[in-house]
């Protein structure tokens, strides 16, 4: 007997969902890295590693969104994505941004928290074979990602990192 498959799309299709998910994860990428005694230069210098990890996560999420997967595989993948974003959020929360970037860094962290919840909701829904709840969570992921994108872009501009999508 064939395993049931789950394809996560929104009303405008998998392509839009992939682009939005990639944008949301890339958005987190601008979070710099610095120590409590470091200034803006350290914040700018530390960003590329976080950026690289977020770009990788965004690509992985984008590739997953448009293909049919078994419910268990979908649950596992999105649980993993949530864990990866949670680890990146911890790195962002450990930053000591210069004063002019503190509010934006806090906004990025908050947006990451929201998206961690969205990714977890997709995983949970897939884990109980609830396609409707999974699609609802996917729509939430797409709706919630602009806050992360906005914070990422602002931090990217301030740190000289690639602004991207």
Coordinates of N, CA, C and O in Angstrom, one line a residue:
X1 N 0.8 -1.2 0.0 CA 0.0 0.0 0.0 C 0.9 1.2 0.0 O 1.9 1.3 0.7
X2 N 0.6 2.2 -0.8 CA 1.4 3.4 -0.9 C 1.2 4.3 0.3 O 0.1 4.4 0.8
X3 N 2.3 5.0 0.7 CA 2.2 5.9 1.8 C 1.5 7.1 1.4 O 1.6 7.6 0.3
X4 N 0.7 7.7 2.3 CA 0.1 9.0 2.0 C 1.1 10.1 1.9 O 2.1 10.1 2.7
X5 N 0.9 11.0 1.0 CA 1.9 12.0 0.8 C 1.2 13.4 1.1 O 0.0 13.6 1.0
X6 N 2.1 14.3 1.5 CA 1.6 15.6 1.9 C 2.4 16.6 1.0 O 3.6 16.6 1.0
X7 N 1.7 17.5 0.3 CA 2.3 18.6 -0.4 C 1.9 19.9 0.2 O 0.7 20.1 0.4
X8 N 2.8 20.7 0.6 CA 2.5 22.0 1.3 C 2.5 23.1 0.3 O 3.5 23.4 -0.3
X9 N 1.4 23.6 0.0 CA 1.3 24.8 -0.9 C 0.3 25.8 -0.3 O -0.4 25.5 0.7
X10 N 0.4 27.0 -0.8 CA -0.6 28.0 -0.4 C -1.5 28.2 -1.6 O -1.3 27.6 -2.7
X11 N -2.4 29.1 -1.5 CA -3.3 29.4 -2.6 C -2.6 29.7 -3.9 O -3.1 29.5 -5.0
X12 N -1.4 30.3 -3.8 CA -0.7 30.7 -5.0 C 0.3 29.7 -5.4 O 1.1 30.0 -6.3
X13 N 0.4 28.6 -4.8 CA 1.2 27.5 -5.3 C 2.5 27.3 -4.5 O 2.9 28.1 -3.7
X14 N 3.2 26.2 -4.8 CA 4.4 25.8 -4.2 C 5.5 26.8 -4.5 O 6.4 27.0 -3.6
X15 N 5.6 27.4 -5.6 CA 6.7 28.3 -6.0 C 6.7 29.5 -5.1 O 7.7 29.9 -4.5
X16 N 5.5 30.1 -4.8 CA 5.4 31.2 -3.9 C 5.8 30.8 -2.5 O 6.5 31.5 -1.8
X17 N 5.3 29.6 -2.1 CA 5.7 29.2 -0.7 C 7.2 29.0 -0.6 O 7.7 29.4 0.4
X18 N 7.8 28.4 -1.6 CA 9.3 28.2 -1.6 C 10.0 29.6 -1.5 O 10.9 29.7 -0.7
X19 N 9.5 30.5 -2.3 CA 10.2 31.8 -2.3 C 10.0 32.5 -1.0 O 10.9 33.1 -0.4
X20 N 8.8 32.5 -0.4 CA 8.5 33.1 0.9 C 9.3 32.4 2.0 O 9.9 33.1 2.8
X21 N 9.4 31.1 2.0 CA 10.1 30.4 3.0 C 11.6 30.7 2.9 O 12.3 31.0 3.9
X22 N 12.1 30.8 1.7 CA 13.5 31.1 1.5 C 13.8 32.5 2.0 O 14.8 32.8 2.6
X23 N 12.9 33.4 1.6 CA 13.1 34.8 2.0 C 13.1 34.9 3.6 O 13.9 35.7 4.1
X24 N 12.2 34.2 4.2 CA 12.1 34.3 5.7 C 13.4 33.8 6.3 O 13.9 34.4 7.3
X25 N 13.9 32.7 5.8 CA 15.1 32.2 6.4 C 16.3 33.1 6.1 O 17.2 33.3 6.9
X26 N 16.4 33.5 4.9 CA 17.5 34.4 4.5 C 17.4 35.7 5.3 O 18.4 36.3 5.7
X27 N 16.1 36.1 5.6 CA 16.0 37.3 6.4 C 16.7 37.2 7.8 O 17.2 38.2 8.3
X28 N 16.7 36.1 8.4 CA 17.4 35.9 9.6 C 18.9 36.0 9.5 O 19.6 36.3 10.4
X29 N 19.3 35.9 8.2 CA 20.8 35.8 8.0 C 21.5 37.0 8.3 O 22.7 37.0 8.5
X30 N 20.9 38.1 8.4 CA 21.7 39.3 8.6 C 22.0 39.5 10.1 O 22.8 40.4 10.4
X31 N 21.6 38.7 10.9 CA 21.9 38.8 12.3 C 23.4 38.7 12.5 O 24.0 37.7 12.2
X32 N 24.0 39.7 13.0 CA 25.4 39.7 13.2 C 25.8 38.9 14.4 O 25.0 38.3 15.1
X33 N 27.1 38.9 14.7 CA 27.6 38.2 15.8 C 28.7 39.0 16.5 O 29.5 39.6 15.8
X34 N 28.6 39.1 17.8 CA 29.6 39.9 18.5 C 29.6 39.5 20.0 O 28.7 38.9 20.5
X35 N 30.6 39.9 20.7 CA 30.7 39.6 22.1 C 30.2 40.8 22.9 O 30.0 41.9 22.3
X36 N 30.0 40.6 24.2 CA 29.5 41.7 25.0 C 30.4 42.9 25.0 O 30.0 44.0 25.3
X37 N 31.7 42.7 24.7 CA 32.7 43.8 24.7 C 33.0 44.3 23.3 O 33.8 45.2 23.1
X38 N 32.3 43.8 22.3 CA 32.6 44.1 21.0 C 31.7 45.2 20.5 O 30.6 45.4 20.9
X39 N 32.1 45.9 19.5 CA 31.4 47.0 18.9 C 30.8 46.6 17.6 O 30.7 45.4 17.2
X40 N 30.5 47.6 16.8 CA 29.8 47.4 15.5 C 30.8 46.6 14.6 O 30.3 45.8 13.8
X41 N 32.0 46.8 14.7 CA 33.0 46.1 13.8 C 32.9 44.6 14.0 O 32.9 43.8 13.0
X42 N 32.9 44.2 15.3 CA 32.7 42.7 15.6 C 31.4 42.2 15.1 O 31.3 41.1 14.7
X43 N 30.4 43.0 15.3 CA 29.0 42.6 14.9 C 29.0 42.4 13.4 O 28.5 41.3 12.9
X44 N 29.6 43.3 12.6 CA 29.7 43.1 11.2 C 30.6 42.0 10.8 O 30.3 41.3 9.8
X45 N 31.6 41.7 11.5 CA 32.6 40.7 11.1 C 32.0 39.3 11.4 O 32.3 38.3 10.7
X46 N 31.1 39.2 12.4 CA 30.6 37.9 12.8 C 29.4 37.4 11.9 O 29.0 36.3 11.9
X47 N 28.8 38.3 11.2 CA 27.6 38.0 10.5 C 27.7 36.9 9.4 O 26.8 36.1 9.3
X48 N 28.8 36.9 8.6 CA 28.8 35.9 7.5 C 28.5 34.5 7.9 O 27.9 33.8 7.1
X49 N 29.0 34.0 9.0 CA 28.7 32.6 9.4 C 27.2 32.4 9.6 O 26.6 31.4 9.2
X50 N 26.5 33.3 10.3 CA 25.1 33.2 10.5 C 24.4 33.3 9.2 O 23.5 32.5 8.9
X51 N 24.8 34.2 8.3 CA 24.2 34.4 7.0 C 24.3 33.1 6.2 O 23.4 32.6 5.6
X52 N 25.5 32.5 6.2 CA 25.7 31.2 5.5 C 24.8 30.1 6.0 O 24.1 29.4 5.2
X53 N 24.6 30.0 7.3 CA 23.8 29.0 7.9 C 22.3 29.2 7.6 O 21.5 28.3 7.3
X54 N 21.9 30.5 7.6 CA 20.5 30.8 7.3 C 20.2 30.6 5.8 O 19.1 30.2 5.5
X55 N 21.1 31.0 5.0 CA 20.9 30.7 3.6 C 20.8 29.2 3.3 O 19.9 28.8 2.5
X56 N 21.5 28.4 3.9 CA 21.4 27.0 3.8 C 20.1 26.5 4.3 O 19.4 25.7 3.6
X57 N 19.6 27.0 5.4 CA 18.3 26.6 5.9 C 17.2 27.0 5.0 O 16.3 26.2 4.7
X58 N 17.3 28.2 4.5 CA 16.3 28.7 3.5 C 16.2 27.9 2.3 O 15.1 27.5 1.8
X59 N 17.4 27.5 1.8 CA 17.4 26.6 0.6 C 16.8 25.3 0.9 O 16.0 24.8 0.1
X60 N 17.1 24.7 2.1 CA 16.5 23.4 2.4 C 15.0 23.5 2.6 O 14.3 22.6 2.1
X61 N 14.5 24.5 3.2 CA 13.1 24.7 3.4 C 12.4 24.8 2.0 O 11.4 24.2 1.7
X62 N 13.0 25.7 1.2 CA 12.5 25.9 -0.2 C 12.4 24.6 -1.0 O 11.4 24.4 -1.7
X63 N 13.4 23.8 -0.9 CA 13.4 22.6 -1.7 C 12.3 21.6 -1.1 O 11.7 20.8 -1.9
X64 N 12.0 21.6 0.1 CA 11.1 20.7 0.7 C 9.6 21.1 0.5 O 8.8 20.2 0.3
X65 N 9.4 22.4 0.4 CA 8.0 22.9 0.3 C 7.3 22.4 -1.0 O 6.1 22.1 -0.9
X66 N 7.9 22.3 -2.1 CA 7.2 22.0 -3.3 C 7.1 20.5 -3.7 O 6.6 20.2 -4.7
X67 N 7.6 19.6 -2.8 CA 7.6 18.2 -3.2 C 6.7 17.4 -2.2 O 6.6 17.7 -1.0
X68 N 6.1 16.4 -2.8 CA 5.2 15.6 -1.9 C 6.1 14.7 -1.1 O 7.1 14.2 -1.6
X69 N 5.8 14.6 0.2 CA 6.6 13.8 1.1 C 5.6 13.0 2.0 O 4.5 13.4 2.1
X70 N 6.1 11.9 2.5 CA 5.3 11.2 3.5 C 5.0 12.1 4.7 O 5.8 12.9 5.0
X71 N 4.0 11.8 5.4 CA 3.7 12.6 6.6 C 4.9 12.4 7.6 O 5.3 13.5 8.2
X72 N 5.4 11.2 7.9 CA 6.5 11.1 8.8 C 7.7 11.9 8.3 O 8.4 12.5 9.2
X73 N 8.0 11.9 7.1 CA 9.2 12.6 6.5 C 9.0 14.1 6.7 O 9.9 14.8 7.1
X74 N 7.8 14.6 6.4 CA 7.5 16.0 6.5 C 7.6 16.4 8.0 O 8.2 17.5 8.3
X75 N 7.1 15.6 8.9 CA 7.1 16.0 10.3 C 8.6 16.1 10.8 O 9.0 17.0 11.4
X76 N 9.4 15.1 10.3 CA 10.8 15.1 10.7 C 11.6 16.2 10.1 O 12.4 16.9 10.8
X77 N 11.4 16.5 8.9 CA 12.1 17.6 8.2 C 11.8 19.0 8.9 O 12.7 19.7 9.2
X78 N 10.5 19.2 9.1 CA 10.1 20.5 9.7 C 10.5 20.6 11.2 O 10.8 21.7 11.6
X79 N 10.5 19.5 11.9 CA 11.0 19.6 13.2 C 12.5 19.9 13.2 O 13.0 20.7 14.0
X80 N 13.2 19.4 12.2 CA 14.6 19.7 12.1 C 14.8 21.2 11.7 O 15.8 21.8 12.2
X81 N 14.0 21.7 10.8 CA 14.1 23.1 10.4 C 13.9 24.0 11.6 O 14.6 25.0 11.8
X82 N 12.9 23.7 12.4 CA 12.6 24.5 13.6 C 13.8 24.4 14.6 O 14.1 25.5 15.2
X83 N 14.4 23.3 14.7 CA 15.6 23.2 15.6 C 16.7 24.0 15.1 O 17.4 24.7 15.9
X84 N 16.9 24.0 13.8 CA 18.0 24.8 13.2 C 17.8 26.2 13.4 O 18.7 27.0 13.8
X85 N 16.5 26.7 13.2 CA 16.2 28.1 13.3 C 16.3 28.5 14.8 O 16.8 29.6 15.2
X86 N 15.9 27.6 15.7 CA 16.1 27.8 17.2 C 17.5 28.0 17.5 O 17.9 28.9 18.3
X87 N 18.4 27.2 17.0 CA 19.8 27.4 17.2 C 20.4 28.7 16.7 O 21.2 29.4 17.4
X88 N 19.9 29.1 15.5 CA 20.3 30.4 15.0 C 19.8 31.5 15.8 O 20.5 32.5 16.0
X89 N 18.6 31.4 16.3 CA 18.0 32.4 17.2 C 18.9 32.5 18.5 O 19.1 33.7 18.9
X90 N 19.3 31.4 19.0 CA 20.2 31.5 20.2 C 21.5 32.3 19.9 O 21.9 33.1 20.7
X91 N 22.0 32.1 18.7 CA 23.2 32.9 18.3 C 22.8 34.4 18.2 O 23.6 35.2 18.6
X92 N 21.7 34.7 17.6 CA 21.3 36.1 17.5 C 21.1 36.7 18.9 O 21.5 37.8 19.2
X93 N 20.4 35.9 19.8 CA 20.2 36.4 21.1 C 21.4 36.6 21.9 O 21.5 37.3 22.9
X94 N 22.5 35.9 21.5 CA 23.8 36.1 22.2 C 24.6 37.3 21.7 O 25.7 37.6 22.2
X95 N 24.1 38.0 20.7 CA 24.8 39.1 20.2 C 24.8 40.3 21.1 O 23.8 40.5 21.9
X96 N 25.7 41.2 21.0 CA 25.7 42.5 21.6 C 25.8 43.5 20.6 O 26.9 44.1 20.3
X97 N 24.7 43.8 19.9 CA 24.7 44.8 18.9 C 25.0 46.2 19.4 O 24.7 46.5 20.5
X98 N 25.5 47.0 18.5 CA 25.6 48.4 18.9 C 24.3 49.0 19.1 O 23.3 48.5 18.6
X99 N 24.2 50.1 19.9 CA 22.9 50.7 20.3 C 22.0 50.9 19.1 O 20.8 50.7 19.3
X100 N 22.5 51.4 18.0 CA 21.6 51.7 16.9 C 21.0 50.4 16.2 O 20.1 50.5 15.4
X101 N 21.5 49.2 16.6 CA 21.0 48.0 16.0 C 20.3 47.1 17.0 O 19.8 46.0 16.6
X102 N 20.2 47.5 18.2 CA 19.6 46.7 19.3 C 18.1 46.4 19.0 O 17.6 45.3 19.1
X103 N 17.3 47.4 18.6 CA 15.9 47.2 18.4 C 15.7 46.3 17.2 O 14.8 45.5 17.2
X104 N 16.4 46.5 16.1 CA 16.3 45.7 15.0 C 16.7 44.2 15.2 O 16.1 43.3 14.8
X105 N 17.7 44.0 16.0 CA 18.2 42.7 16.4 C 17.1 42.0 17.2 O 16.8 40.8 17.1
X106 N 16.5 42.8 18.1 CA 15.4 42.3 18.9 C 14.2 41.9 18.1 O 13.5 40.9 18.3
X107 N 13.9 42.7 17.1 CA 12.8 42.4 16.1 C 13.1 41.1 15.3 O 12.2 40.3 15.1
X108 N 14.3 41.0 14.9 CA 14.7 39.7 14.2 C 14.5 38.5 15.1 O 13.9 37.5 14.7
X109 N 14.9 38.6 16.4 CA 14.8 37.5 17.3 C 13.3 37.2 17.5 O 12.9 36.0 17.5
X110 N 12.5 38.2 17.7 CA 11.1 38.0 17.8 C 10.4 37.3 16.6 O 9.6 36.4 16.7
X111 N 10.8 37.8 15.4 CA 10.3 37.1 14.2 C 10.8 35.7 14.1 O 10.0 34.8 13.7
X112 N 12.0 35.4 14.5 CA 12.5 34.0 14.5 C 11.7 33.2 15.4 O 11.3 32.0 15.1
X113 N 11.3 33.7 16.6 CA 10.5 32.9 17.5 C 9.1 32.5 16.9 O 8.7 31.4 17.0
X114 N 8.5 33.5 16.2 CA 7.3 33.2 15.5 C 7.4 32.2 14.5 O 6.6 31.2 14.4
X115 N 8.5 32.3 13.7 CA 8.7 31.3 12.6 C 9.1 29.9 13.1 O 8.7 28.9 12.6
X116 N 9.7 29.8 14.3 CA 10.0 28.6 14.9 C 8.7 27.9 15.3 O 8.5 26.7 15.0
X117 N 7.8 28.7 15.8 CA 6.4 28.2 16.1 C 5.7 27.7 14.8 O 5.1 26.6 14.8
X118 N 5.8 28.4 13.7 CA 5.2 28.0 12.5 C 5.7 26.7 12.0 O 5.0 25.8 11.5
X119 N 7.1 26.6 12.0 CA 7.7 25.4 11.5 C 7.3 24.2 12.4 O 7.1 23.1 11.9
X120 N 7.3 24.4 13.7 CA 6.8 23.4 14.6 C 5.4 23.0 14.4 O 5.1 21.8 14.5
X121 N 4.6 23.9 14.1 CA 3.1 23.6 13.8 C 3.0 22.7 12.5 O 2.2 21.8 12.5
X122 N 3.8 23.0 11.5 CA 3.8 22.2 10.3 C 4.2 20.8 10.7 O 3.6 19.8 10.3
X123 N 5.3 20.7 11.5 CA 5.8 19.3 11.9 C 4.7 18.6 12.7 O 4.5 17.4 12.4
X124 N 4.1 19.3 13.6 CA 3.1 18.6 14.5 C 1.9 18.1 13.6 O 1.4 17.0 13.8
X125 N 1.4 19.0 12.8 CA 0.3 18.7 11.9 C 0.6 17.5 11.0 O -0.2 16.5 10.9
X126 N 1.8 17.5 10.4 CA 2.2 16.3 9.6 C 2.3 15.1 10.4 O 2.0 14.0 10.0
X127 N 2.8 15.2 11.7 CA 3.0 14.1 12.5 C 1.7 13.4 12.9 O 1.7 12.2 13.2
X128 N 0.6 14.1 12.9 CA -0.8 13.5 13.1 C -1.6 13.4 11.8 O -2.8 13.1 11.9
X129 N -0.9 13.5 10.7 CA -1.5 13.3 9.4 C -2.7 14.3 9.1 O -3.7 13.9 8.5
X130 N -2.5 15.5 9.6 CA -3.6 16.6 9.4 C -3.1 17.6 8.3 O -2.5 18.6 8.6
X131 N -3.5 17.3 7.1 CA -3.1 18.1 6.0 C -3.7 19.5 6.1 O -3.0 20.5 5.7
X132 N -4.9 19.6 6.6 CA -5.5 20.9 6.7 C -4.7 21.8 7.7 O -4.4 23.0 7.4
X133 N -4.4 21.3 8.8 CA -3.6 22.0 9.8 C -2.2 22.3 9.3 O -1.7 23.4 9.5
X134 N -1.6 21.4 8.5 CA -0.3 21.7 8.0 C -0.3 22.8 7.0 O 0.6 23.7 7.0
X135 N -1.3 22.8 6.1 CA -1.5 23.9 5.2 C -1.8 25.3 5.9 O -1.3 26.3 5.5
X136 N -2.5 25.2 6.9 CA -2.8 26.4 7.7 C -1.5 26.9 8.3 O -1.2 28.2 8.3
X137 N -0.7 26.1 8.9 CA 0.6 26.4 9.4 C 1.5 27.0 8.4 O 2.3 27.9 8.6
X138 N 1.5 26.4 7.2 CA 2.3 26.9 6.1 C 1.9 28.3 5.7 O 2.7 29.2 5.5
X139 N 0.6 28.5 5.6 CA 0.1 29.9 5.3 C 0.6 30.9 6.4 O 1.0 32.0 6.1
X140 N 0.6 30.5 7.7 CA 1.1 31.3 8.7 C 2.6 31.6 8.5 O 3.0 32.7 8.7
X141 N 3.3 30.6 8.2 CA 4.8 30.7 7.9 C 5.0 31.8 6.8 O 5.8 32.7 7.0
X142 N 4.2 31.7 5.8 CA 4.3 32.7 4.7 C 3.9 34.1 5.1 O 4.6 35.1 4.8
X143 N 2.8 34.2 5.9 CA 2.4 35.5 6.4 C 3.3 36.1 7.4 O 3.5 37.3 7.5
X144 N 3.9 35.3 8.2 CA 4.8 35.8 9.3 C 6.2 36.1 8.9 O 6.9 36.9 9.5
X145 N 6.6 35.6 7.7 CA 8.0 35.8 7.3 C 8.4 37.3 6.9 O 9.5 37.6 7.1
X146 N 7.5 38.1 6.5 CA 7.9 39.5 6.2 C 8.5 40.3 7.3 O 9.4 41.1 7.1
X147 N 8.1 40.0 8.6 CA 8.7 40.7 9.7 C 10.2 40.3 9.8 O 11.0 41.2 10.1
X148 N 10.5 39.0 9.6 CA 11.9 38.6 9.6 C 12.7 39.2 8.5 O 13.8 39.7 8.6
X149 N 12.0 39.2 7.3 CA 12.7 39.8 6.1 C 13.0 41.3 6.3 O 14.1 41.7 6.0
X150 N 12.1 42.0 6.9 CA 12.3 43.4 7.1 C 13.5 43.7 8.1 O 14.4 44.5 7.9
X151 N 13.5 42.9 9.2 CA 14.6 43.1 10.2 C 15.9 42.6 9.6 O 17.0 43.3 9.7
X152 N 15.9 41.6 8.8 CA 17.1 41.1 8.2 C 17.7 42.1 7.2 O 18.9 42.4 7.2
X153 N 16.8 42.7 6.4 CA 17.3 43.7 5.4 C 17.9 44.9 6.1 O 18.9 45.4 5.7
X154 N 17.2 45.3 7.1 CA 17.7 46.5 7.8 C 19.1 46.2 8.5 O 20.0 47.1 8.4
X155 N 19.2 45.1 9.1 CA 20.5 44.7 9.7 C 21.6 44.5 8.6 O 22.7 44.9 8.8
X156 N 21.2 43.9 7.5 CA 22.1 43.7 6.4 C 22.7 45.0 5.9 O 23.9 45.2 5.7
X157 N 21.8 46.0 5.7 CA 22.2 47.3 5.2 C 23.1 47.9 6.2 O 24.1 48.5 5.8
X158 N 22.8 47.8 7.5 CA 23.6 48.4 8.5 C 25.0 47.8 8.7 O 26.0 48.5 9.1
X159 N 25.1 46.5 8.4 CA 26.3 45.8 8.6 C 27.1 45.6 7.3 O 28.3 45.1 7.3
X160 N 26.6 46.0 6.2 CA 27.3 45.8 4.9 C 27.2 44.4 4.4 O 27.8 44.0 3.4
X161 N 26.3 43.6 5.0 CA 26.0 42.2 4.5 C 25.2 42.3 3.2 O 24.5 43.3 2.9
X162 N 25.2 41.2 2.5 CA 24.3 41.1 1.3 C 22.9 41.2 1.7 O 22.4 40.4 2.6
X163 N 22.2 42.1 1.1 CA 20.8 42.3 1.5 C 19.9 41.2 0.9 O 19.0 40.7 1.6
X164 N 20.1 40.8 -0.3 CA 19.3 39.7 -0.9 C 17.9 40.0 -1.0 O 17.4 41.1 -0.9
X165 N 17.1 38.9 -1.1 CA 15.6 39.0 -1.4 C 14.9 39.5 -0.1 O 15.3 39.4 1.0

